[in-house]
CSV table of C-alpha atoms in Angstrom, one decimal:
chain,number,residue,atom,x,y,z
A,109,UNK,CA,15.5,28.7,119.8
A,110,UNK,CA,18.5,26.6,119.0
A,111,UNK,CA,19.0,28.5,115.8
A,112,UNK,CA,18.8,31.8,117.5
A,113,UNK,CA,21.3,30.9,120.2
A,114,UNK,CA,23.8,29.7,117.6
A,115,UNK,CA,23.6,32.9,115.7
A,116,UNK,CA,24.3,35.0,118.9
A,117,UNK,CA,27.5,33.0,119.6
A,118,UNK,CA,28.8,33.6,116.1
A,119,UNK,CA,28.2,37.3,116.5
A,120,UNK,CA,30.0,37.4,119.8
A,121,UNK,CA,33.1,35.7,118.3
A,122,UNK,CA,33.1,38.1,115.4
A,123,UNK,CA,32.9,41.1,117.7
A,124,UNK,CA,35.9,39.8,119.7
A,125,UNK,CA,37.9,39.4,116.5
A,126,UNK,CA,37.0,42.9,115.4
A,127,UNK,CA,38.1,44.4,118.7
A,128,UNK,CA,41.5,42.5,118.6
A,129,UNK,CA,42.1,43.8,115.0
A,130,UNK,CA,41.4,47.4,116.1
A,131,UNK,CA,43.8,47.0,119.0
A,132,UNK,CA,46.4,45.5,116.7
A,133,UNK,CA,45.9,48.3,114.2
A,134,UNK,CA,46.3,51.0,116.8
A,135,UNK,CA,49.5,49.3,118.1
A,136,UNK,CA,51.0,49.2,114.6
A,137,UNK,CA,50.1,52.9,114.0
A,138,UNK,CA,51.8,53.8,117.3
A,139,UNK,CA,54.9,51.8,116.4
A,140,UNK,CA,55.1,53.4,112.9
A,141,UNK,CA,54.6,56.9,114.4
A,142,UNK,CA,57.4,56.2,116.9
A,143,UNK,CA,59.8,55.2,114.1
A,144,UNK,CA,58.9,58.3,112.1
A,145,UNK,CA,59.4,60.6,115.1
A,146,UNK,CA,62.8,58.9,115.9
A,147,UNK,CA,63.9,59.2,112.3
A,148,UNK,CA,63.1,62.9,112.2
A,149,UNK,CA,64.7,63.5,115.5
A,150,UNK,CA,68.0,61.9,114.4
A,151,UNK,CA,67.8,63.7,111.1
A,152,UNK,CA,67.4,67.0,112.9
A,153,UNK,CA,70.2,66.2,115.3
A,154,UNK,CA,72.5,65.3,112.4
A,155,UNK,CA,71.7,68.6,110.6
A,156,UNK,CA,72.5,70.7,113.7
A,157,UNK,CA,76.0,69.4,114.4
A,158,UNK,CA,78.2,72.5,114.7
A,159,UNK,CA,80.5,73.2,111.7
A,160,UNK,CA,83.6,75.3,111.0
A,161,UNK,CA,84.3,76.9,107.7
A,162,UNK,CA,86.4,79.7,106.3
A,163,UNK,CA,85.8,82.7,104.0
A,164,UNK,CA,87.9,85.8,103.2
A,165,UNK,CA,87.0,89.5,103.1
A,166,UNK,CA,88.3,89.7,99.5
A,167,UNK,CA,87.3,87.4,96.6
A,168,UNK,CA,90.7,87.9,95.0
A,169,UNK,CA,93.9,88.3,97.1
A,170,UNK,CA,97.1,89.9,95.7
A,171,UNK,CA,100.6,90.4,97.0
A,172,UNK,CA,100.6,93.3,99.5
A,173,UNK,CA,96.8,93.0,100.2
A,174,UNK,CA,95.5,93.1,103.7
A,175,UNK,CA,92.4,90.9,104.2
A,176,UNK,CA,90.4,89.0,106.8
A,177,UNK,CA,90.1,85.3,107.2
A,178,UNK,CA,86.7,84.7,108.8
A,179,UNK,CA,86.4,81.6,110.9
A,180,UNK,CA,82.7,80.8,110.5
A,181,UNK,CA,80.7,78.7,112.9
A,182,UNK,CA,77.2,77.3,112.2
A,183,UNK,CA,74.6,75.5,114.3
A,184,UNK,CA,76.3,75.9,117.7
A,185,UNK,CA,74.5,75.5,121.0
A,186,UNK,CA,75.6,76.7,124.4
A,187,UNK,CA,79.0,78.0,123.2
A,188,UNK,CA,80.9,79.3,126.3
A,189,UNK,CA,84.4,79.6,124.9
A,190,UNK,CA,86.7,78.9,122.0
A,191,UNK,CA,90.4,78.8,121.2
A,192,UNK,CA,92.4,78.7,118.1
A,193,UNK,CA,96.1,77.8,117.2
A,194,UNK,CA,97.3,78.8,113.8
A,195,UNK,CA,100.6,77.6,112.2
A,196,UNK,CA,101.5,79.4,109.0
A,197,UNK,CA,104.3,80.1,106.5
A,198,UNK,CA,105.7,83.5,107.6
A,199,UNK,CA,107.3,84.1,104.2
A,200,UNK,CA,103.9,83.8,102.6
A,201,UNK,CA,101.6,85.7,104.9
A,202,UNK,CA,101.9,87.9,108.0
A,203,UNK,CA,99.3,87.8,110.7
A,204,UNK,CA,98.5,91.4,111.7
A,205,UNK,CA,95.8,90.7,114.3
A,206,UNK,CA,93.2,88.2,115.5
A,207,UNK,CA,90.0,89.0,117.3
A,208,UNK,CA,86.8,87.4,118.6
A,209,UNK,CA,84.0,86.9,116.1
A,210,UNK,CA,80.5,88.1,115.9
A,211,UNK,CA,79.1,85.0,117.7
A,212,UNK,CA,80.0,86.6,121.0
A,213,UNK,CA,78.2,89.8,120.1
A,214,UNK,CA,78.2,92.3,123.0
A,215,UNK,CA,78.6,89.6,125.7
A,216,UNK,CA,81.2,90.2,128.4
A,217,UNK,CA,84.3,88.1,127.5
A,218,UNK,CA,87.9,87.4,128.3
A,219,UNK,CA,89.8,87.5,125.0
A,220,UNK,CA,93.5,87.5,124.4
A,221,UNK,CA,96.5,86.3,122.4
A,222,UNK,CA,98.1,83.5,124.4
A,223,UNK,CA,101.2,83.1,122.3
A,224,UNK,CA,102.7,84.7,119.2
A,225,UNK,CA,105.8,83.9,117.2
A,226,UNK,CA,105.9,85.9,114.0
A,227,UNK,CA,109.3,84.6,113.0
A,228,UNK,CA,108.1,81.0,112.9
A,229,UNK,CA,104.5,81.7,112.0
A,230,UNK,CA,102.5,80.8,115.0
A,231,UNK,CA,99.7,82.5,117.0
A,232,UNK,CA,97.3,81.2,119.7
A,233,UNK,CA,94.2,83.0,120.8
A,234,UNK,CA,91.1,82.4,123.0
A,235,UNK,CA,87.7,84.0,123.8
A,236,UNK,CA,85.6,83.0,126.8
A,237,UNK,CA,82.4,84.2,128.4
A,238,UNK,CA,82.7,85.5,132.0
A,239,UNK,CA,80.9,84.0,135.0
A,240,UNK,CA,78.2,81.5,135.5
A,241,UNK,CA,76.2,82.2,132.4
A,242,UNK,CA,74.6,80.1,129.8
A,243,UNK,CA,76.4,79.7,126.5
A,244,UNK,CA,75.5,81.3,123.2
A,245,UNK,CA,73.3,79.7,120.5
A,246,UNK,CA,73.9,80.6,116.9
A,247,UNK,CA,73.0,79.2,113.5
A,248,UNK,CA,75.4,81.3,111.5
A,249,UNK,CA,78.2,83.7,112.6
A,250,UNK,CA,82.0,84.0,113.0
A,251,UNK,CA,84.0,82.7,116.0
A,252,UNK,CA,87.3,84.3,115.1
A,253,UNK,CA,88.6,86.9,112.5
A,254,UNK,CA,92.2,86.8,111.5
A,255,UNK,CA,93.7,89.9,109.9
A,256,UNK,CA,96.4,88.9,107.4
A,257,UNK,CA,98.7,90.5,104.9
A,258,UNK,CA,99.8,88.6,101.8
A,259,UNK,CA,103.6,88.8,101.3
A,260,UNK,CA,104.2,86.9,98.1
A,261,UNK,CA,102.4,84.9,95.5
A,262,UNK,CA,101.4,81.4,96.4
A,263,UNK,CA,98.7,79.4,98.1
A,264,UNK,CA,97.9,77.9,101.5
A,265,UNK,CA,95.2,75.7,102.9
A,266,UNK,CA,93.4,75.9,106.2
A,267,UNK,CA,93.0,72.4,107.6
A,268,UNK,CA,91.3,72.1,111.0
A,269,UNK,CA,91.7,69.7,113.8
A,270,UNK,CA,90.4,69.7,117.4
A,271,UNK,CA,93.1,67.3,118.9
A,272,UNK,CA,96.5,68.2,120.4
A,273,UNK,CA,98.4,66.8,117.4
A,274,UNK,CA,101.3,68.9,116.2
A,275,UNK,CA,100.4,71.6,113.7
A,276,UNK,CA,102.3,72.1,110.5
A,277,UNK,CA,102.2,75.0,108.1
A,278,UNK,CA,101.8,72.7,105.1
A,279,UNK,CA,99.5,70.1,106.8
A,280,UNK,CA,97.0,70.3,109.6
A,281,UNK,CA,97.6,74.0,110.5
A,282,UNK,CA,94.6,75.1,112.5
A,283,UNK,CA,93.5,73.8,115.9
A,284,UNK,CA,90.1,74.9,117.1
A,285,UNK,CA,88.5,73.9,120.4
A,286,UNK,CA,85.0,74.7,121.5
A,287,UNK,CA,83.5,74.5,125.0
A,288,UNK,CA,80.0,74.7,126.4
A,289,UNK,CA,78.9,76.1,129.9
A,290,UNK,CA,78.9,72.7,131.6
A,291,UNK,CA,81.4,72.1,134.5
A,292,UNK,CA,82.5,68.8,133.1
A,293,UNK,CA,82.5,67.0,129.7
A,294,UNK,CA,82.1,70.5,128.2
A,295,UNK,CA,83.8,69.8,124.8
A,296,UNK,CA,81.7,70.8,121.8
A,297,UNK,CA,82.4,68.5,118.8
A,298,UNK,CA,82.1,69.9,115.3
A,299,UNK,CA,82.8,69.2,111.7
A,300,UNK,CA,85.2,71.3,109.6
A,301,UNK,CA,85.5,72.2,105.9
A,302,UNK,CA,89.0,72.9,104.7
A,303,UNK,CA,89.7,75.9,102.5
A,304,UNK,CA,92.5,77.1,100.2
A,305,UNK,CA,93.5,80.7,99.7
A,306,UNK,CA,95.4,81.7,96.6
A,307,UNK,CA,97.6,84.8,96.5
A,308,UNK,CA,98.0,86.4,93.1
A,309,UNK,CA,100.5,88.9,91.8
A,310,UNK,CA,100.4,92.4,93.2
A,311,UNK,CA,97.4,94.6,92.6
A,312,UNK,CA,98.9,97.7,94.2
A,313,UNK,CA,102.4,99.1,94.6
A,314,UNK,CA,103.1,102.2,96.7
A,315,UNK,CA,106.0,104.6,96.3
A,316,UNK,CA,105.4,106.7,99.4
A,317,UNK,CA,108.5,108.3,100.8
A,318,UNK,CA,108.8,110.6,103.8
A,319,UNK,CA,108.9,113.6,101.5
A,320,UNK,CA,108.7,114.3,97.7
A,321,UNK,CA,112.4,113.7,97.3
A,322,UNK,CA,112.2,110.3,98.9
A,323,UNK,CA,109.2,109.4,96.8
A,324,UNK,CA,111.2,110.3,93.7
A,325,UNK,CA,114.0,108.0,94.8
A,326,UNK,CA,111.6,105.1,95.4
A,327,UNK,CA,110.3,105.5,91.8
A,328,UNK,CA,113.8,105.6,90.5
A,329,UNK,CA,114.9,102.5,92.3
A,330,UNK,CA,111.8,100.7,91.1
A,331,UNK,CA,112.3,101.6,87.5
A,332,UNK,CA,116.1,101.7,86.9
A,333,UNK,CA,119.0,99.5,87.9
A,334,UNK,CA,121.3,101.6,85.9
A,335,UNK,CA,121.0,104.7,83.7
A,336,UNK,CA,123.5,106.7,81.8
A,337,UNK,CA,121.1,109.7,82.1
A,338,UNK,CA,119.2,111.4,84.8
A,339,UNK,CA,116.8,114.4,84.8
A,340,UNK,CA,117.3,116.8,87.8
A,341,UNK,CA,114.5,119.2,88.5
A,342,UNK,CA,113.4,121.4,91.4
A,343,UNK,CA,111.0,119.8,93.9
A,344,UNK,CA,110.0,123.2,95.1
A,345,UNK,CA,108.8,125.1,92.0
A,346,UNK,CA,106.7,123.4,89.3
A,347,UNK,CA,107.0,125.6,86.2
A,348,UNK,CA,110.4,124.4,84.9
A,349,UNK,CA,109.9,120.8,86.1
A,350,UNK,CA,106.6,120.4,84.4
A,351,UNK,CA,108.1,120.0,80.9
A,352,UNK,CA,110.8,117.5,82.0
A,353,UNK,CA,108.8,114.3,81.3
A,354,UNK,CA,109.3,114.0,77.5
A,355,UNK,CA,113.1,114.4,78.0
A,356,UNK,CA,113.0,111.6,80.5
A,357,UNK,CA,111.1,109.5,78.0
A,358,UNK,CA,113.6,110.2,75.2
A,359,UNK,CA,116.6,109.1,77.3
A,360,UNK,CA,114.8,106.4,79.4
A,361,UNK,CA,115.9,108.3,82.5
A,362,UNK,CA,114.5,108.9,85.9
A,363,UNK,CA,113.3,112.3,87.1
A,364,UNK,CA,115.0,113.1,90.3
A,365,UNK,CA,113.8,116.0,92.4
A,366,UNK,CA,116.0,118.1,94.7
A,367,UNK,CA,115.8,121.3,96.8
A,368,UNK,CA,116.9,124.3,94.7
A,369,UNK,CA,120.0,125.3,96.6
A,370,UNK,CA,121.6,122.0,97.8
A,371,UNK,CA,121.6,118.6,96.2
A,372,UNK,CA,119.5,116.2,98.3
A,373,UNK,CA,121.8,113.6,99.9
A,374,UNK,CA,119.6,110.7,98.8
A,375,UNK,CA,119.5,112.0,95.2
A,376,UNK,CA,123.3,112.3,95.2
A,377,UNK,CA,123.6,108.7,96.3
A,378,UNK,CA,121.1,107.6,93.7
A,379,UNK,CA,123.1,109.3,90.9
A,380,UNK,CA,126.0,107.2,92.1
A,381,UNK,CA,124.0,104.0,92.3
A,382,UNK,CA,122.7,104.5,88.7
A,383,UNK,CA,126.2,105.2,87.4
A,384,UNK,CA,124.9,108.3,85.7
A,385,UNK,CA,127.1,109.8,83.1
A,386,UNK,CA,125.0,112.8,82.0
A,387,UNK,CA,122.6,114.9,84.1
A,388,UNK,CA,120.1,117.2,82.5
A,389,UNK,CA,119.4,120.1,84.8
A,390,UNK,CA,116.0,121.7,84.1
A,391,UNK,CA,115.7,125.4,84.7
A,392,UNK,CA,117.9,128.3,85.5
A,393,UNK,CA,120.0,129.0,88.6
A,394,UNK,CA,117.0,129.9,90.7
A,395,UNK,CA,115.5,126.4,90.0
A,396,UNK,CA,118.8,124.4,90.4
A,397,UNK,CA,121.7,126.4,91.9
A,398,UNK,CA,125.2,126.6,90.4
A,399,UNK,CA,126.5,124.9,93.5
A,400,UNK,CA,124.6,121.7,92.6
A,401,UNK,CA,125.9,121.9,89.0
A,402,UNK,CA,129.5,122.3,90.4
A,403,UNK,CA,129.0,119.3,92.7
A,404,UNK,CA,128.0,117.1,89.8
A,405,UNK,CA,130.8,118.3,87.5
A,406,UNK,CA,133.4,117.7,90.3
A,407,UNK,CA,132.3,114.0,90.1
A,408,UNK,CA,133.2,113.9,86.4
A,409,UNK,CA,129.5,113.9,85.4
A,410,UNK,CA,128.5,115.6,82.2
A,411,UNK,CA,126.0,118.3,83.0
A,412,UNK,CA,123.5,119.8,80.4
A,413,UNK,CA,121.4,122.7,81.7
A,414,UNK,CA,118.2,123.3,79.7
A,415,UNK,CA,116.9,126.8,80.6
A,416,UNK,CA,115.4,130.0,79.3
A,417,UNK,CA,114.7,133.5,80.6
A,418,UNK,CA,111.3,132.3,81.9
A,419,UNK,CA,109.3,129.1,82.2
A,420,UNK,CA,108.0,129.4,78.6
A,421,UNK,CA,111.5,129.6,77.1
A,422,UNK,CA,112.6,126.7,79.4
A,423,UNK,CA,109.8,124.6,77.9
A,424,UNK,CA,111.1,125.5,74.4
A,425,UNK,CA,114.7,124.6,75.3
A,426,UNK,CA,113.5,121.1,76.3
A,427,UNK,CA,111.4,120.8,73.1
A,428,UNK,CA,114.4,121.6,71.0
A,429,UNK,CA,116.2,118.7,72.5
A,430,UNK,CA,113.6,116.2,71.4
A,431,UNK,CA,114.4,116.1,67.7
A,432,UNK,CA,111.4,116.2,65.3
A,433,UNK,CA,108.3,115.3,67.2
A,434,UNK,CA,105.0,114.7,65.3
A,435,UNK,CA,102.8,116.2,68.0
A,436,UNK,CA,103.0,119.0,70.5
A,437,UNK,CA,101.2,119.7,73.8
A,438,UNK,CA,100.2,123.2,74.9
A,439,UNK,CA,99.2,123.8,78.5
A,440,UNK,CA,98.8,126.8,80.7
A,441,UNK,CA,102.2,127.4,82.5
A,442,UNK,CA,100.7,129.2,85.5
A,443,UNK,CA,99.4,126.0,87.0
A,444,UNK,CA,100.4,122.3,87.0
A,445,UNK,CA,97.3,119.9,87.0
A,446,UNK,CA,96.7,120.0,83.2
A,447,UNK,CA,100.4,119.2,82.4
A,448,UNK,CA,100.5,116.4,84.9
A,449,UNK,CA,97.4,114.7,83.3
A,450,UNK,CA,99.3,114.3,80.0
A,451,UNK,CA,103.0,114.2,81.1
A,452,UNK,CA,103.2,110.4,81.0
A,453,UNK,CA,101.8,110.4,77.4
A,454,UNK,CA,104.3,113.1,76.5
A,455,UNK,CA,107.2,111.0,77.9
A,456,UNK,CA,106.1,107.8,76.2
A,457,UNK,CA,105.6,109.4,72.8
A,458,UNK,CA,108.4,112.0,72.6
A,459,UNK,CA,105.9,114.9,72.6
A,460,UNK,CA,107.1,118.3,73.9
A,461,UNK,CA,105.0,120.1,76.6
A,462,UNK,CA,105.0,123.8,75.7
A,463,UNK,CA,103.8,126.4,78.2
A,464,UNK,CA,101.6,129.3,77.4
A,465,UNK,CA,99.2,131.7,79.1
A,466,UNK,CA,95.5,131.9,78.4
A,467,UNK,CA,95.7,134.3,75.5
A,468,UNK,CA,99.3,134.4,74.6
A,469,UNK,CA,102.0,132.0,73.5
A,470,UNK,CA,105.6,133.1,73.7
A,471,UNK,CA,106.7,134.3,70.2
A,472,UNK,CA,109.7,131.9,70.3
A,473,UNK,CA,107.4,129.0,71.2
A,474,UNK,CA,105.0,130.0,68.4
A,475,UNK,CA,107.8,130.1,65.9
A,476,UNK,CA,109.1,126.7,67.0
A,477,UNK,CA,105.6,125.1,66.4
A,478,UNK,CA,105.3,126.8,63.0
A,479,UNK,CA,108.8,126.0,61.8
A,480,UNK,CA,108.7,122.4,62.9
A,481,UNK,CA,107.1,120.8,59.9
A,482,UNK,CA,107.1,117.5,61.6
A,483,UNK,CA,104.5,118.7,64.1
A,484,UNK,CA,101.1,118.1,62.4
A,485,UNK,CA,98.9,117.8,65.5
A,486,UNK,CA,98.6,119.6,68.8
A,487,UNK,CA,96.9,118.8,72.1
A,488,UNK,CA,95.5,121.4,74.3
A,489,UNK,CA,94.9,120.4,77.9
A,490,UNK,CA,92.3,122.5,79.8
A,491,UNK,CA,89.3,124.6,79.0
A,492,UNK,CA,89.0,128.0,77.4
A,493,UNK,CA,89.5,129.6,80.8
A,494,UNK,CA,93.2,128.5,80.7
A,495,UNK,CA,93.9,128.3,76.9
A,496,UNK,CA,91.6,130.6,74.9
A,497,UNK,CA,89.7,129.7,71.7
A,498,UNK,CA,91.8,132.4,69.8
A,499,UNK,CA,95.0,130.8,70.8
A,500,UNK,CA,93.7,127.4,69.9
A,501,UNK,CA,93.0,128.6,66.3
A,502,UNK,CA,96.7,129.4,65.9
A,503,UNK,CA,97.8,125.8,66.5
A,504,UNK,CA,98.0,123.0,63.9
A,505,UNK,CA,95.1,120.6,64.0
A,506,UNK,CA,94.3,121.1,67.7
A,507,UNK,CA,92.4,118.7,69.9
A,508,UNK,CA,91.3,119.9,73.3
A,509,UNK,CA,90.9,117.8,76.5
A,510,UNK,CA,89.0,119.7,79.1
A,511,UNK,CA,86.4,119.4,81.9
A,512,UNK,CA,84.8,121.3,84.8
A,513,UNK,CA,87.6,120.4,87.2
A,514,UNK,CA,91.2,119.1,86.9
A,515,UNK,CA,89.8,115.6,87.5
A,516,UNK,CA,87.3,115.9,84.7
A,517,UNK,CA,90.1,117.2,82.5
A,518,UNK,CA,92.3,114.2,83.6
A,519,UNK,CA,89.4,111.9,82.7
A,520,UNK,CA,89.1,113.4,79.3
A,521,UNK,CA,92.9,112.8,78.7
A,522,UNK,CA,92.5,109.2,79.9
A,523,UNK,CA,89.6,108.5,77.5
A,524,UNK,CA,91.0,110.5,74.6
A,525,UNK,CA,94.5,109.1,74.3
A,526,UNK,CA,95.8,105.6,73.8
A,527,UNK,CA,97.0,104.2,77.1
A,528,UNK,CA,97.8,100.8,78.4
A,529,UNK,CA,96.0,100.5,81.8
A,530,UNK,CA,97.8,97.2,82.7
A,531,UNK,CA,99.9,99.5,84.9
A,532,UNK,CA,98.0,102.6,86.1
A,533,UNK,CA,99.8,105.3,88.1
A,534,UNK,CA,97.8,107.3,90.6
A,535,UNK,CA,98.8,110.6,92.2
A,536,UNK,CA,97.1,113.4,94.2
A,537,UNK,CA,95.9,116.2,92.0
A,538,UNK,CA,96.7,118.8,94.6
A,539,UNK,CA,100.5,119.0,94.1
A,540,UNK,CA,103.0,118.3,91.3
A,541,UNK,CA,106.1,116.4,92.5
A,542,UNK,CA,104.7,112.8,92.8
A,543,UNK,CA,103.0,112.7,89.4
A,544,UNK,CA,106.0,114.3,87.8
A,545,UNK,CA,108.4,111.7,89.1
A,546,UNK,CA,106.0,109.0,88.2
A,547,UNK,CA,105.6,110.2,84.6
A,548,UNK,CA,109.1,108.9,83.8
A,549,UNK,CA,108.4,105.3,84.9
A,550,UNK,CA,104.9,105.4,83.5
A,551,UNK,CA,106.3,106.2,80.1
A,552,UNK,CA,108.1,102.8,80.0
A,553,UNK,CA,104.8,101.0,79.6
A,554,UNK,CA,102.7,103.7,78.0
A,555,UNK,CA,100.7,103.9,81.2
A,556,UNK,CA,98.4,106.7,82.3
A,557,UNK,CA,98.5,108.9,85.4
A,558,UNK,CA,95.2,109.2,87.2
A,559,UNK,CA,94.8,112.3,89.4
A,560,UNK,CA,92.7,111.8,92.6
A,561,UNK,CA,91.5,113.3,95.8
A,562,UNK,CA,89.0,111.7,98.2
A,563,UNK,CA,86.3,114.2,97.5
A,564,UNK,CA,86.7,114.3,93.7
A,565,UNK,CA,83.6,114.8,91.6
A,566,UNK,CA,81.1,111.9,91.7
A,567,UNK,CA,80.7,111.8,87.9
A,568,UNK,CA,84.5,111.2,87.5
A,569,UNK,CA,84.4,108.4,90.1
A,570,UNK,CA,81.5,106.8,88.3
A,571,UNK,CA,83.4,106.9,85.0
A,572,UNK,CA,86.5,105.5,86.7
A,573,UNK,CA,84.4,102.6,88.0
A,574,UNK,CA,83.5,101.7,84.4
A,575,UNK,CA,87.2,101.5,83.6
A,576,UNK,CA,88.0,99.0,86.3
A,577,UNK,CA,88.2,96.0,84.0
A,578,UNK,CA,91.1,97.7,82.1
A,579,UNK,CA,93.1,98.5,85.2
A,580,UNK,CA,95.8,96.1,86.2
A,581,UNK,CA,98.4,97.0,88.8
A,582,UNK,CA,97.8,100.3,90.5
A,583,UNK,CA,101.0,102.3,91.3
A,584,UNK,CA,100.3,104.8,94.1
A,585,UNK,CA,102.7,107.7,93.9
A,586,UNK,CA,103.7,109.6,97.0
A,587,UNK,CA,100.8,110.8,99.1
A,588,UNK,CA,98.4,108.7,97.0
A,589,UNK,CA,99.7,105.7,98.9
A,590,UNK,CA,97.7,107.0,101.9
A,591,UNK,CA,94.5,106.6,99.9
A,592,UNK,CA,94.7,103.0,98.9
A,593,UNK,CA,91.3,102.2,100.3
A,594,UNK,CA,89.7,105.0,98.3
A,595,UNK,CA,91.5,103.8,95.1
A,596,UNK,CA,90.5,100.2,95.6
A,597,UNK,CA,87.0,100.6,97.2
A,598,UNK,CA,85.7,103.7,95.6
A,599,UNK,CA,87.6,104.7,92.5
A,600,UNK,CA,88.0,101.3,91.0
A,601,UNK,CA,85.5,99.3,93.0
């Protein structure tokens, strides 16, 4: 009995110890779980602190480019309103516009520029929801979009603060404040990543005047500070003017276009600015009137008129002024696109452009080609519908560049001849003056002229895309300047 009772007491004590151990184990597990939950909670909270960062709409920015600075916001909760103050260098960039970002979506907002001083480089803007509504939650979106134009090469940083400290263009230059929907203590704190934007040299230059004559003047001013020579051609009729490019190349002279009857006032002033001593007039009196010739002579300017009885003989008169060329170009003189495709090459390489019809070349022109022993190669631009196979056979060592359209033909010229695409000139293929004036400046750098129109053949666009890596600065001549987006985003995307 004694032994039995003693055994029961020991079992009771052991049972009590077991219960205490279980309770202690449960308590430890609870404490450990609490620690883990708290740690995860704090980690989650840390990861969801709102942040501000910046990206641009273009990976590479060049002088003259317009681009967007996207002010990005991540992990924001209950966003009711936001404001931005931006201090910048007005000689480096120009702020064109600022607008609310995608975070506000289609919500009803008040949004406005509060202050703007372009001369000193400052703009202030805000966006706020309207009424007693909850704020917006977003993990990734934009809070502001700033539309900017690059004015010169350089770099600037975007450094963000939320305090009222003074902003400086070369220091802390962006102040952003965020607010939630609470009536008090409604400031949303955030972190910010600084960003630097580099502006490289120009990618596009436009020479777009109010008319063809003004465009020609812009080209002349860009290419020449002074010139003893100038080429004067009609801006109204293409046949005589088409062949002027190689003459401009020989004398390193601009091609100036004028109405046929009266010398354009801007052209007259440009001749004075350039201190021109000799003007080559292209074409007869119906192309450039005797009154214009008299005007120039009265200013003690030497005038040389190169003309023939027709457009074919005028092309010959110009050719004879080029000395002993090694090559000749033959194009149909009844239209202009084919000649424009190769005019820059002709100007750069002292190659005459000779006009013909589909089946006939003027006898005098034919005799010139045969008698000029220096000419050992000819280029035909255009298909057999414009220069026939029979005519081709009469030419020395001919090479034909042609395609289904003028743009296909232009592409054949670009691929078939040796050009430096570091500077690429672009003109509409629907008229002649812009490309003609541009051929003279293109010749200085052995640059090509690309003919375009927005609905040009897709196969040509595809081939142009492949040439993008070769293309440097794009020079948009005349009306082509209105199609910069097409050139940048479609043709050379």
